[in-house]
Short mmCIF file of C-alpha atoms and ligand atoms in Angstrom, two decimals:
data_model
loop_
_atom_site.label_atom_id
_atom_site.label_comp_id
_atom_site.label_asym_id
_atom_site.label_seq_id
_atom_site.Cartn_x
_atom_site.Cartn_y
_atom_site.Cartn_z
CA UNK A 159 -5.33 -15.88 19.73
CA UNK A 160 -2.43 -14.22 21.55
CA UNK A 161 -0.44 -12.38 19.27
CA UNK A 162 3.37 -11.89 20.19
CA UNK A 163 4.95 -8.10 19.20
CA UNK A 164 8.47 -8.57 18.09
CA UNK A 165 10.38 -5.17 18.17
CA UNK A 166 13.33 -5.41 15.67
CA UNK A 167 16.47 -3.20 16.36
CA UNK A 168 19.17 -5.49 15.03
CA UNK A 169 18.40 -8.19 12.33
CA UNK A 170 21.86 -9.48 12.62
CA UNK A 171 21.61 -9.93 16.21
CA UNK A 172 18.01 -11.13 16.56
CA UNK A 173 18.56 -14.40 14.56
CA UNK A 174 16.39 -16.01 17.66
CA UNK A 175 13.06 -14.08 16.71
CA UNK A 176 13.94 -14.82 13.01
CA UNK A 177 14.20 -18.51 13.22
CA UNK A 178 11.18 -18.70 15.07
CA UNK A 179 8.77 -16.12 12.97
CA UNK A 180 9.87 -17.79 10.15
CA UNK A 181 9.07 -21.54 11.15
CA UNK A 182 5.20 -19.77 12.32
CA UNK A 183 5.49 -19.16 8.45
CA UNK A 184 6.93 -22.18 7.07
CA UNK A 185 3.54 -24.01 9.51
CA UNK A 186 1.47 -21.74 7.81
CA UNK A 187 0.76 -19.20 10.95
CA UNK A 188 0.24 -15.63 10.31
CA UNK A 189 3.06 -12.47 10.60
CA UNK A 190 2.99 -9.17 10.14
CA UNK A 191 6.48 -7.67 9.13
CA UNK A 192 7.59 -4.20 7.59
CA UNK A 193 8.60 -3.95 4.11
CA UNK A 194 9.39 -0.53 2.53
CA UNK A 195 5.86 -0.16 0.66
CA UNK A 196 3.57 -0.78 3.78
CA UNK A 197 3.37 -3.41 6.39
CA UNK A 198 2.56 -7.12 5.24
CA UNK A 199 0.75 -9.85 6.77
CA UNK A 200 2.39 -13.11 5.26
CA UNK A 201 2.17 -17.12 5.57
CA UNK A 202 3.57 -20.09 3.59
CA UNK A 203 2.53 -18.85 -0.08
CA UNK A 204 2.43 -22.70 -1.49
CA UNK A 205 0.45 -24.25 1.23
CA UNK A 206 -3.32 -23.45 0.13
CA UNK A 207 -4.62 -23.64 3.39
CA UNK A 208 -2.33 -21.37 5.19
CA UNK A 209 -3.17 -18.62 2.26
CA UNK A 210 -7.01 -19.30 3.04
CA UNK A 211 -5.99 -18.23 6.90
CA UNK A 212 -4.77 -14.45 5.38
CA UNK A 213 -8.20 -13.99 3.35
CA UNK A 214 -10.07 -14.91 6.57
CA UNK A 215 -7.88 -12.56 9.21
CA UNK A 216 -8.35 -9.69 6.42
CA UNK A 217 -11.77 -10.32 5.56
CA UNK A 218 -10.22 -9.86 1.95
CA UNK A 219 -12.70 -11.11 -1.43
CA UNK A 220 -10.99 -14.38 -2.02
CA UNK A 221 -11.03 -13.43 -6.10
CA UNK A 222 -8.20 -10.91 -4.67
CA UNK A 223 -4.65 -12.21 -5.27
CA UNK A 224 -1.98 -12.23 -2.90
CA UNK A 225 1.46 -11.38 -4.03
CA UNK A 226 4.51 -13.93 -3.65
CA UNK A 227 7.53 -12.06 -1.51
CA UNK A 228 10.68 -13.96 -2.24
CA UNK A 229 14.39 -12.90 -0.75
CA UNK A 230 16.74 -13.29 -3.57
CA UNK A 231 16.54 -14.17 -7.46
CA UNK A 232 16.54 -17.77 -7.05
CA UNK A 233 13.31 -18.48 -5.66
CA UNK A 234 11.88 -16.18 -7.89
CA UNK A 235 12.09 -19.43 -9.82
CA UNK A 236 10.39 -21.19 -7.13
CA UNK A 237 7.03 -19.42 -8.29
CA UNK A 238 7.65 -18.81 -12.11
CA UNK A 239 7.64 -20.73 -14.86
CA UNK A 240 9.18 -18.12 -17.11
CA UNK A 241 11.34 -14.95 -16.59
CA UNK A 242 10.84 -13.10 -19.59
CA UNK A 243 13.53 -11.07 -20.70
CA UNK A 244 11.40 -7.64 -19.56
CA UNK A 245 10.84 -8.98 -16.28
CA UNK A 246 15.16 -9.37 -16.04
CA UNK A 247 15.48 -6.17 -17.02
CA UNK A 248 13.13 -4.99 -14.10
CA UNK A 249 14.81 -7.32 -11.93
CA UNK A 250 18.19 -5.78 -12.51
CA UNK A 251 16.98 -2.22 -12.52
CA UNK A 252 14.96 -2.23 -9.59
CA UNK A 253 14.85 -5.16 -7.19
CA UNK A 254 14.85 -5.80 -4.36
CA UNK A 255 12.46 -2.65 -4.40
CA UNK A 256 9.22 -1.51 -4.25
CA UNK A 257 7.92 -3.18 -7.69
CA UNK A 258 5.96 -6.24 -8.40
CA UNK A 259 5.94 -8.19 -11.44
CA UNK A 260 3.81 -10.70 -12.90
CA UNK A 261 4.48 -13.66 -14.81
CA UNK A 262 3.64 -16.82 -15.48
CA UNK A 263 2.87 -19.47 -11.99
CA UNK A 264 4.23 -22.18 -11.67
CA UNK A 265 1.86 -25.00 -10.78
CA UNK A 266 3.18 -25.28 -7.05
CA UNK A 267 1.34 -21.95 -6.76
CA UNK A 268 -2.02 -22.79 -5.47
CA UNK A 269 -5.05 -21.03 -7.10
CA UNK A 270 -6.34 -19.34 -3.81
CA UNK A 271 -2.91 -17.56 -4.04
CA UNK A 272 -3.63 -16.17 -7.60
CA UNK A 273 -7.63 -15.94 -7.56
CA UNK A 274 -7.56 -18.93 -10.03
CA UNK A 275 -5.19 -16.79 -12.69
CA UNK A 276 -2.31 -18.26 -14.44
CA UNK A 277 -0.18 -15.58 -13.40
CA UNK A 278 1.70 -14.85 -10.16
CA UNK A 279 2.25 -11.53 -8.55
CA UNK A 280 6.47 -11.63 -7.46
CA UNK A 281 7.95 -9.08 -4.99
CA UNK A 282 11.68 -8.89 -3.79
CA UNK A 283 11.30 -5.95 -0.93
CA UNK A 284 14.19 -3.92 0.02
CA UNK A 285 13.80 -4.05 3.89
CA UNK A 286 16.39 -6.21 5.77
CA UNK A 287 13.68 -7.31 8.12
CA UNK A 288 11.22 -9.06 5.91
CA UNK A 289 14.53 -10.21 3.40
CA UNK A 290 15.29 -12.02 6.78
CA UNK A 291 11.94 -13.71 7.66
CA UNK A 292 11.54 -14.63 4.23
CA UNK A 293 14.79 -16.41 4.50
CA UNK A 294 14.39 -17.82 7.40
CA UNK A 295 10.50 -19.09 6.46
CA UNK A 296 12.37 -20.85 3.42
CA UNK A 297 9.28 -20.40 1.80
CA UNK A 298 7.97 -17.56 -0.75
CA UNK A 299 5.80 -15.48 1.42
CA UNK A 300 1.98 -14.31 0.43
CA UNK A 301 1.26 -11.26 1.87
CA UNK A 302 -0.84 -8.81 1.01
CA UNK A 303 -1.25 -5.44 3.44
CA UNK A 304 -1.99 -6.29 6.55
CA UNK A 305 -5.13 -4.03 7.26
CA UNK A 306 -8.93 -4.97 7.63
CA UNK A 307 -9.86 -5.35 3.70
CA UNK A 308 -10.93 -2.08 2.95
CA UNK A 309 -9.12 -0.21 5.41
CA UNK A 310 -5.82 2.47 4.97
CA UNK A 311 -2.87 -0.01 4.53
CA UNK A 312 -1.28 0.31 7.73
CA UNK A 313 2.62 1.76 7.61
CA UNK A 314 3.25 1.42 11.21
CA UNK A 315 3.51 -1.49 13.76
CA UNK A 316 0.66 0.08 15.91
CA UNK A 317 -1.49 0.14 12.58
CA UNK A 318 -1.24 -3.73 12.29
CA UNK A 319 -1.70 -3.57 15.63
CA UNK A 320 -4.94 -1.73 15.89
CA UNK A 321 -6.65 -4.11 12.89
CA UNK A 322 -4.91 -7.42 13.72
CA UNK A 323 -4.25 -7.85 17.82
CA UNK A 324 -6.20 -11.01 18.44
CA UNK A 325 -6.29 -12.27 14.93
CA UNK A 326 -2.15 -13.20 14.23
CA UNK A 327 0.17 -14.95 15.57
CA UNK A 328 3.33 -12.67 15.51
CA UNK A 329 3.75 -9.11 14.93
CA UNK A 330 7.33 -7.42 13.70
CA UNK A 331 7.39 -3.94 14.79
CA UNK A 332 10.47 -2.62 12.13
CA UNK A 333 9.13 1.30 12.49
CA UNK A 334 7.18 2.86 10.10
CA UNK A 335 7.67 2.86 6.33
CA UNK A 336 9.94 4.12 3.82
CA UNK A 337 7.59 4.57 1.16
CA UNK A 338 3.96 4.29 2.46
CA UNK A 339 2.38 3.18 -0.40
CA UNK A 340 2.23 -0.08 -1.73
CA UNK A 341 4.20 -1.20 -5.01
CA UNK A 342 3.76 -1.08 -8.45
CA UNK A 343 2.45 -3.59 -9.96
CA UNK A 344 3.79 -4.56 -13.29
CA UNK A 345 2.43 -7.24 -16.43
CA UNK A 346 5.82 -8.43 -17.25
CA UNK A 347 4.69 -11.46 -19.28
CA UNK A 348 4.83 -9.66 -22.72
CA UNK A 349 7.65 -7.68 -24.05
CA UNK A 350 5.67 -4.28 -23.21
CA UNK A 351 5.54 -3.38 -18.84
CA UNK A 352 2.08 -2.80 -18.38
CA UNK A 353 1.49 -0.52 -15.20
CA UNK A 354 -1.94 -2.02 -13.24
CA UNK A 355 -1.35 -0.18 -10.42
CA UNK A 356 1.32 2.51 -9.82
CA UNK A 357 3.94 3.24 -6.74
CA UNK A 358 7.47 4.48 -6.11
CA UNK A 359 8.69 2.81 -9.42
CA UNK A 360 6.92 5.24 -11.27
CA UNK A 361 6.44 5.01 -15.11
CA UNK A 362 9.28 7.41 -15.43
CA UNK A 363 11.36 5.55 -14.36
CA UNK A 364 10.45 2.36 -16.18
CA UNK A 365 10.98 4.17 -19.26
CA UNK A 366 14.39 4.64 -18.45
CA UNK A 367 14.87 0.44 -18.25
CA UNK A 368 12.25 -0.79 -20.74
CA UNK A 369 11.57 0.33 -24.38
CA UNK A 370 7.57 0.13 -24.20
CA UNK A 371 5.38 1.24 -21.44
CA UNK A 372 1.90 1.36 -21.06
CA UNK A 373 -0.87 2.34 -18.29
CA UNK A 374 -3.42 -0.21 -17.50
CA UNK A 375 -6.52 1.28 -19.54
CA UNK A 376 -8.60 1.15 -16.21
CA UNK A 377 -5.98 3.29 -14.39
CA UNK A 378 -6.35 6.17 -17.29
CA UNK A 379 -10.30 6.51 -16.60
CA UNK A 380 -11.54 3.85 -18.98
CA UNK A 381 -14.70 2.71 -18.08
CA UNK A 382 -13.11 -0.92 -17.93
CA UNK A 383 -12.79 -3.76 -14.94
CA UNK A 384 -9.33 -3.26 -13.56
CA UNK A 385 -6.72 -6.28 -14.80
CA UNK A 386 -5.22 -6.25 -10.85
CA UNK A 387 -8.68 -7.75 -9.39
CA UNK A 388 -7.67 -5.40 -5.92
CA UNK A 389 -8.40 -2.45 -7.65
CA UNK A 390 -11.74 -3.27 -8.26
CA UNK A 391 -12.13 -2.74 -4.69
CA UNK A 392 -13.59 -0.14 -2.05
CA UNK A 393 -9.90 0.22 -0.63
CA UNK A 394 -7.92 2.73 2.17
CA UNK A 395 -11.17 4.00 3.48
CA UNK A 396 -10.90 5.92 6.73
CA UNK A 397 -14.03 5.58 9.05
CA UNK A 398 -15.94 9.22 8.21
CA UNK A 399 -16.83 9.88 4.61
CA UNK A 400 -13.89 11.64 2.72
CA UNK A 401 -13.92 14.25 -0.07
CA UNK A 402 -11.24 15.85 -2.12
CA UNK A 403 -10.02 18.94 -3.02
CA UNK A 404 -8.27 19.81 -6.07
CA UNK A 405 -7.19 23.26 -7.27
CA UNK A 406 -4.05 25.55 -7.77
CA UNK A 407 -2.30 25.99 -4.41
CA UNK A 408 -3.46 29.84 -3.94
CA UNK A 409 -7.04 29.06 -4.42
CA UNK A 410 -7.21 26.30 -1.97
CA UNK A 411 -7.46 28.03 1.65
CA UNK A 412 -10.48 30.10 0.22
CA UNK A 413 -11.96 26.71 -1.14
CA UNK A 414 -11.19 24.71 2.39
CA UNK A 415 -12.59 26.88 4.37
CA UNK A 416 -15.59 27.77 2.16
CA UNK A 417 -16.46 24.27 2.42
CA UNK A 418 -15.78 23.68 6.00
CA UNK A 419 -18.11 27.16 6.84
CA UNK A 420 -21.01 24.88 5.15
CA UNK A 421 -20.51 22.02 6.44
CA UNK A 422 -20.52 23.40 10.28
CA UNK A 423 -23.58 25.80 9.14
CA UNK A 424 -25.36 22.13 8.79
CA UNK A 425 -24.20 20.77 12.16
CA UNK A 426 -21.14 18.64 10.77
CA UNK A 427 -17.89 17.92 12.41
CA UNK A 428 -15.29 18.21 9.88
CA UNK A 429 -11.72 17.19 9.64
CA UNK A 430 -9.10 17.63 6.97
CA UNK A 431 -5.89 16.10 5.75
CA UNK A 432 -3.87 18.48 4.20
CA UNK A 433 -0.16 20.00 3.86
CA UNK A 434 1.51 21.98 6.51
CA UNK A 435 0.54 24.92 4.30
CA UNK A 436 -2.94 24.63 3.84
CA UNK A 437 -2.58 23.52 7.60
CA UNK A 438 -1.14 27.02 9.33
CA UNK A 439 -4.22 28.78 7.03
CA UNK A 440 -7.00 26.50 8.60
CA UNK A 441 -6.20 27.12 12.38
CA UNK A 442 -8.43 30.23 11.74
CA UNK A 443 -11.28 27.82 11.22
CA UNK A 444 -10.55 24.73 12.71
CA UNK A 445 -9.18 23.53 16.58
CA UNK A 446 -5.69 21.72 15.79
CA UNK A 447 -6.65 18.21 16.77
CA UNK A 448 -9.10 17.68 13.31
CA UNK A 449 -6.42 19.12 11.22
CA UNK A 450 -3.93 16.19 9.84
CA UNK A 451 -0.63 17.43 8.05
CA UNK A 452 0.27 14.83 5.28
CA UNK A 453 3.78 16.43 4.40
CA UNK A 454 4.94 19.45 3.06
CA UNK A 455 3.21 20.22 -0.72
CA UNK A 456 4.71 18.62 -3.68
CA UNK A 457 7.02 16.71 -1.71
CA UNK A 458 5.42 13.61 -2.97
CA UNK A 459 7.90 11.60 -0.86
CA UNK A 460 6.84 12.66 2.51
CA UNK A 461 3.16 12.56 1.37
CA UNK A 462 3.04 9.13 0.50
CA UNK A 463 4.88 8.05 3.50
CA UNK A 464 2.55 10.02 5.76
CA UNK A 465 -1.12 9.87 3.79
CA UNK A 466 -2.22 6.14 5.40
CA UNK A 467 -1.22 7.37 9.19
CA UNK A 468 -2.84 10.75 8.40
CA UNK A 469 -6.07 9.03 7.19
CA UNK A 470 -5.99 6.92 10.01
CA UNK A 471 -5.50 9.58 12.85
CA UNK A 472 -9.44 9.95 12.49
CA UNK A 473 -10.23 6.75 13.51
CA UNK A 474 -11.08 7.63 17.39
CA UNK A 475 -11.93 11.30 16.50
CA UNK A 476 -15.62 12.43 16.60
CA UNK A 477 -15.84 13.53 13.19
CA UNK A 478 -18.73 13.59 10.52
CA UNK A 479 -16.64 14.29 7.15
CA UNK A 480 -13.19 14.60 5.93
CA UNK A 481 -11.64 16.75 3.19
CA UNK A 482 -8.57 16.22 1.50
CA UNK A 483 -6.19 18.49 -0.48
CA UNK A 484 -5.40 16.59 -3.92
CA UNK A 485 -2.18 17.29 -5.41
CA UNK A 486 -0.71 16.81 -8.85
CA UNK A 487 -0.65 13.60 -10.65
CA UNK A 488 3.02 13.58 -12.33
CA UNK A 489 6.14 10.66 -10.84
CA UNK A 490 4.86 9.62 -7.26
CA UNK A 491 1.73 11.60 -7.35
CA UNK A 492 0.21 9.21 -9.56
CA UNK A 493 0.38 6.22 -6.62
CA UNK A 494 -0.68 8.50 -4.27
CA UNK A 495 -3.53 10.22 -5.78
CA UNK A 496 -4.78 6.14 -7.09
CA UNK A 497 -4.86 5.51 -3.27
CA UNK A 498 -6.65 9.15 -2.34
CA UNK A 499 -9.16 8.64 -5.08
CA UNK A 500 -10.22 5.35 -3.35
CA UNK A 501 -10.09 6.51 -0.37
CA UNK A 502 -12.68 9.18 -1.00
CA UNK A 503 -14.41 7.06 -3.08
CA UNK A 504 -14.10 9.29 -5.76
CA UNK A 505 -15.62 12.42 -4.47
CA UNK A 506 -13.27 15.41 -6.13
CA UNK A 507 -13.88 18.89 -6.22
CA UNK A 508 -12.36 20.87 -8.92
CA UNK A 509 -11.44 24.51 -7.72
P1 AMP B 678 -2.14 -5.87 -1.61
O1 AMP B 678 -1.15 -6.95 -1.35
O2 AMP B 678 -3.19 -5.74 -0.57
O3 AMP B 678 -1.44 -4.60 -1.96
O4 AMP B 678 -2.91 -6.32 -2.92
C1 AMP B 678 -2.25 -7.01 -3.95
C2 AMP B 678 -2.64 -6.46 -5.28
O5 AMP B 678 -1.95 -7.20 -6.28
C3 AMP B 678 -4.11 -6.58 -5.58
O6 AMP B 678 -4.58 -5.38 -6.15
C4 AMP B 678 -4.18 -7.71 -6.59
O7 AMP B 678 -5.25 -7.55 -7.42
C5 AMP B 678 -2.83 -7.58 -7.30
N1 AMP B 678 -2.36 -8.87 -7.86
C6 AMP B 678 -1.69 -9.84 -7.19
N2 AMP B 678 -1.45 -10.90 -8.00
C7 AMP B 678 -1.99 -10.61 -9.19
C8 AMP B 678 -2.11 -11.30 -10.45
N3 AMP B 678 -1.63 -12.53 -10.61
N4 AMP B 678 -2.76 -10.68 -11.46
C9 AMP B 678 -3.27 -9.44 -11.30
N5 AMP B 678 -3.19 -8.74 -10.13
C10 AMP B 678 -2.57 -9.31 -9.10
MG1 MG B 679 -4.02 -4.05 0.42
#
C-alpha cells in the first residue's frame, strides 16, 4: 500500500486534505494524525471491520481496547450510554485534553473496539488537527498509538513513518507532540475517578475537580492484572535491552559510569538516555552519538515530550544495552516513569 504524507501548516486553509482524510476514515481506511499525547493511528470506530484493520497494521493483542476520539461533547453521546455526573465534571475541567474516560458503551460500539468489555474508552484531544479529521470523518475515531505493538509510541510524523510506511493509507505530519506521553486513563463509571493509567492530567490535579480519587491497585505495585488490558503488555520497548537508574542526582555520574566501565570491560556497546546534566558528565566516558539527552532534570514537561524520540534514536545505532536515568515519581513523573518502567522491562537499579 502507498501511503500519502499530508504536511499540515494551516487547518483552516487545508479543508481539501481534511475532507478527504476524513472520508479514508468514514470507509474505514487507516490515518495517522497528531494529537497532543502522541501520534494516533485511527479508522471508523463503529464499523467492526475497519477496527480489525488497526489491530492487524499494529500487530496489537486484539483483547487490547482501542479508545473512541470524538471532537465535541455531543458525540460523546454517540458512544455512551451514560455520562455520569464524575465523568461531567472531568469533561468540564479538562477536555478537550489529554484525559480519557470510561463509561458505559453504547451498543453501536462493536466489541473488537472494547475487547468484548461493556465499557468504552472516550477521548476529546486538544489538537486542532485531529479535532478537524475527526469532524470531518463524522465518525468517532479508534485510535490507539500508532507504533508497532510493543514499540515507543511514536511523537513525531517520521516515527509513524518509520513503523507504518507501507501499511496506511494517509499520514498527517502536525510536528511533534505537546505532551509525549499518552493520556490518562480514567474509570469514570462510579462516583470515585479511578486512575488505570496516568499522564498529563495527573492525580493532582483530579483532586482539585473530583472529591474521591484512587490509583488503580496494579499501578501502586499490587501483584494484580491491570484493569486497562494495555498495561498488561510488554510496551515502549526500544530495540537493545534497557536498564534504569535511580538515585539522588549527585550520586548518579559515579553510578553511570561505574556501570558503563563494566559493561565495556565485557565487550558491550552501551548507550544511555539521560538529562543534559548527567549528559555533559558522561562525555568523559562515552563518544556523543550513544548519549541521548531526554530534557533538562525535573523538568518533567520536557522529559515526557522528549523520552519516546530519545528511546527511539537507538534504533539504527550499534548498541548492546541501554541505561536510563529514573527520576522522581511525584505530578508528571508518575506517567513518565509507568512508560520507563516498561520500557526497561522493569530492570531498576537503586543507587
Ligand atoms: P493506546 O491507545 O495504545 O494508548 O492504548 C489504549 C489503552 O487504553 C490501553 O492500555 C487499553 O487497555 C486502555 N483502554 C481502552 N479502552 C478501555 C476500556 N474500555 N477498559 C479498560 N481499558 C481500556
Ligand atoms: Mg499504545
Amino acid at each position: 500500500m502507498q501511503t500519502k504524507i499530508v504536511k499540515i501548516n494551516d487547518v483552516r486553509e487545508q479543508e481539501k486534505d481534511f475532507e478527504e482524510a476524513g472520508a479514508v476514515i468514514r470507509n474505514g481506511g487507516l490515518v495517522a494524525f497528531p494529537t497532543e499525547t502522541v501520534y494516533g493511528l485511527g479508522t471508523n470506530g463503529l464499523n467492526a471491520e475497519a477496527c480489525a484493520g488497526i489491530y492487524r497494521a499494529k500487530g496489537r493483542p486484539s483483547d487490547n481496547p482501542l479508545i473512541l476520539h470524538v471532537c465535541d461533547r455531543a458525540m460523546v453521546d454517540v458512544v455512551a450510554a451514560e455520562v455520569t455526573p464524575l465523568a461531567e465534571k472531568i469533561l468540564a475541567a479538562f477536555c478537550p485534553g489529554p484525559i480519557t474516560m470510561l463509561l458505559p458503551k453504547r451498543s453501536a460500539v462493536p466489541d473488537s473496539v472494547t475487547g468484548g468489555l461493556g465499557t468504552v474508552g472516550v477521548r476529546m484531544p486538544d489538537n486542532d488537527t485531529a479535532r478537524a479529521l475527526i469532524r470531518a470523518a463524522g465518525v468517532p475515531v479508534a485510535a490507539p498509538s500508532a507504533n508497532i505493538s510493543g514499540r515507543p509510541s511514536p511523537t513525531t510524523a517520521e516515527a509513524v513513518v518509520a513503523d507504518m510506511e507501507g501499511r496506511i493509507s494517509v499520514i498527517l505530519d502536525g510536528g511533534p507532540c505537546r505532551f509525549g506521553v499518552e493520556s490518562t486513563i480514567v474509570d469514570c463509571t462510579g462516583d470515585t475517578a479511578v486512575i488505570l493509567r496516568p499522564g498529563a492530567v495527573t492525580r493532582e490535579m483530579l483532586e482539585e475537580v473530583c472529591s474521591r480519587v484512587e490509583m488503580d491497585p496494579a499501578l501502586v505495585g499490587a501483584d494484580t492484572v491491570p484493569r486497562a488490558p494495555g498495561m498488561k503488555y510488554t510496551h515502549y520497548a526500544p530495540k537493545a535491552p534497557l536498564t534504569l537508574i535511580h538515585g539522588k542526582p549527585e550520586m548518579l555520574a559515579e553510578a553511570f559510569t561505574k556501570k558503563i566501565r563494566e559493561e565495556k570491560s565485557t565487550g558491550k556497546k552501551v548507550g544511555v538516555i539521560v538529562s543534559r546534566g548527567l549528559a555533559e558528565k558522561l562525555k568523559e566516558v562515552l563518544p556523543a552519538e550513544v548519549i541521548a539527552v531526554y530534557g533538562t532534570q525535573g523538568n518533567y514537561q520536557e522529559i515526557a515530550a522528549h523520552l519516546y524520540e530519545a528511546l527511539r534514536s537507538f534504533d539504527h545505532k550499534d548498541v548492546d544495552i541501554l541505561l536510563g536515568e529514573a527520576t522522581e515519581e511525584d505530578g508528571l513523573g508518575l506517567a513518565i516513569m509507568n512508560r520507563f518502567r516498561k520500557s526497561a522491562g522493569g530492570r531498576i537499579i537503586e543507587v
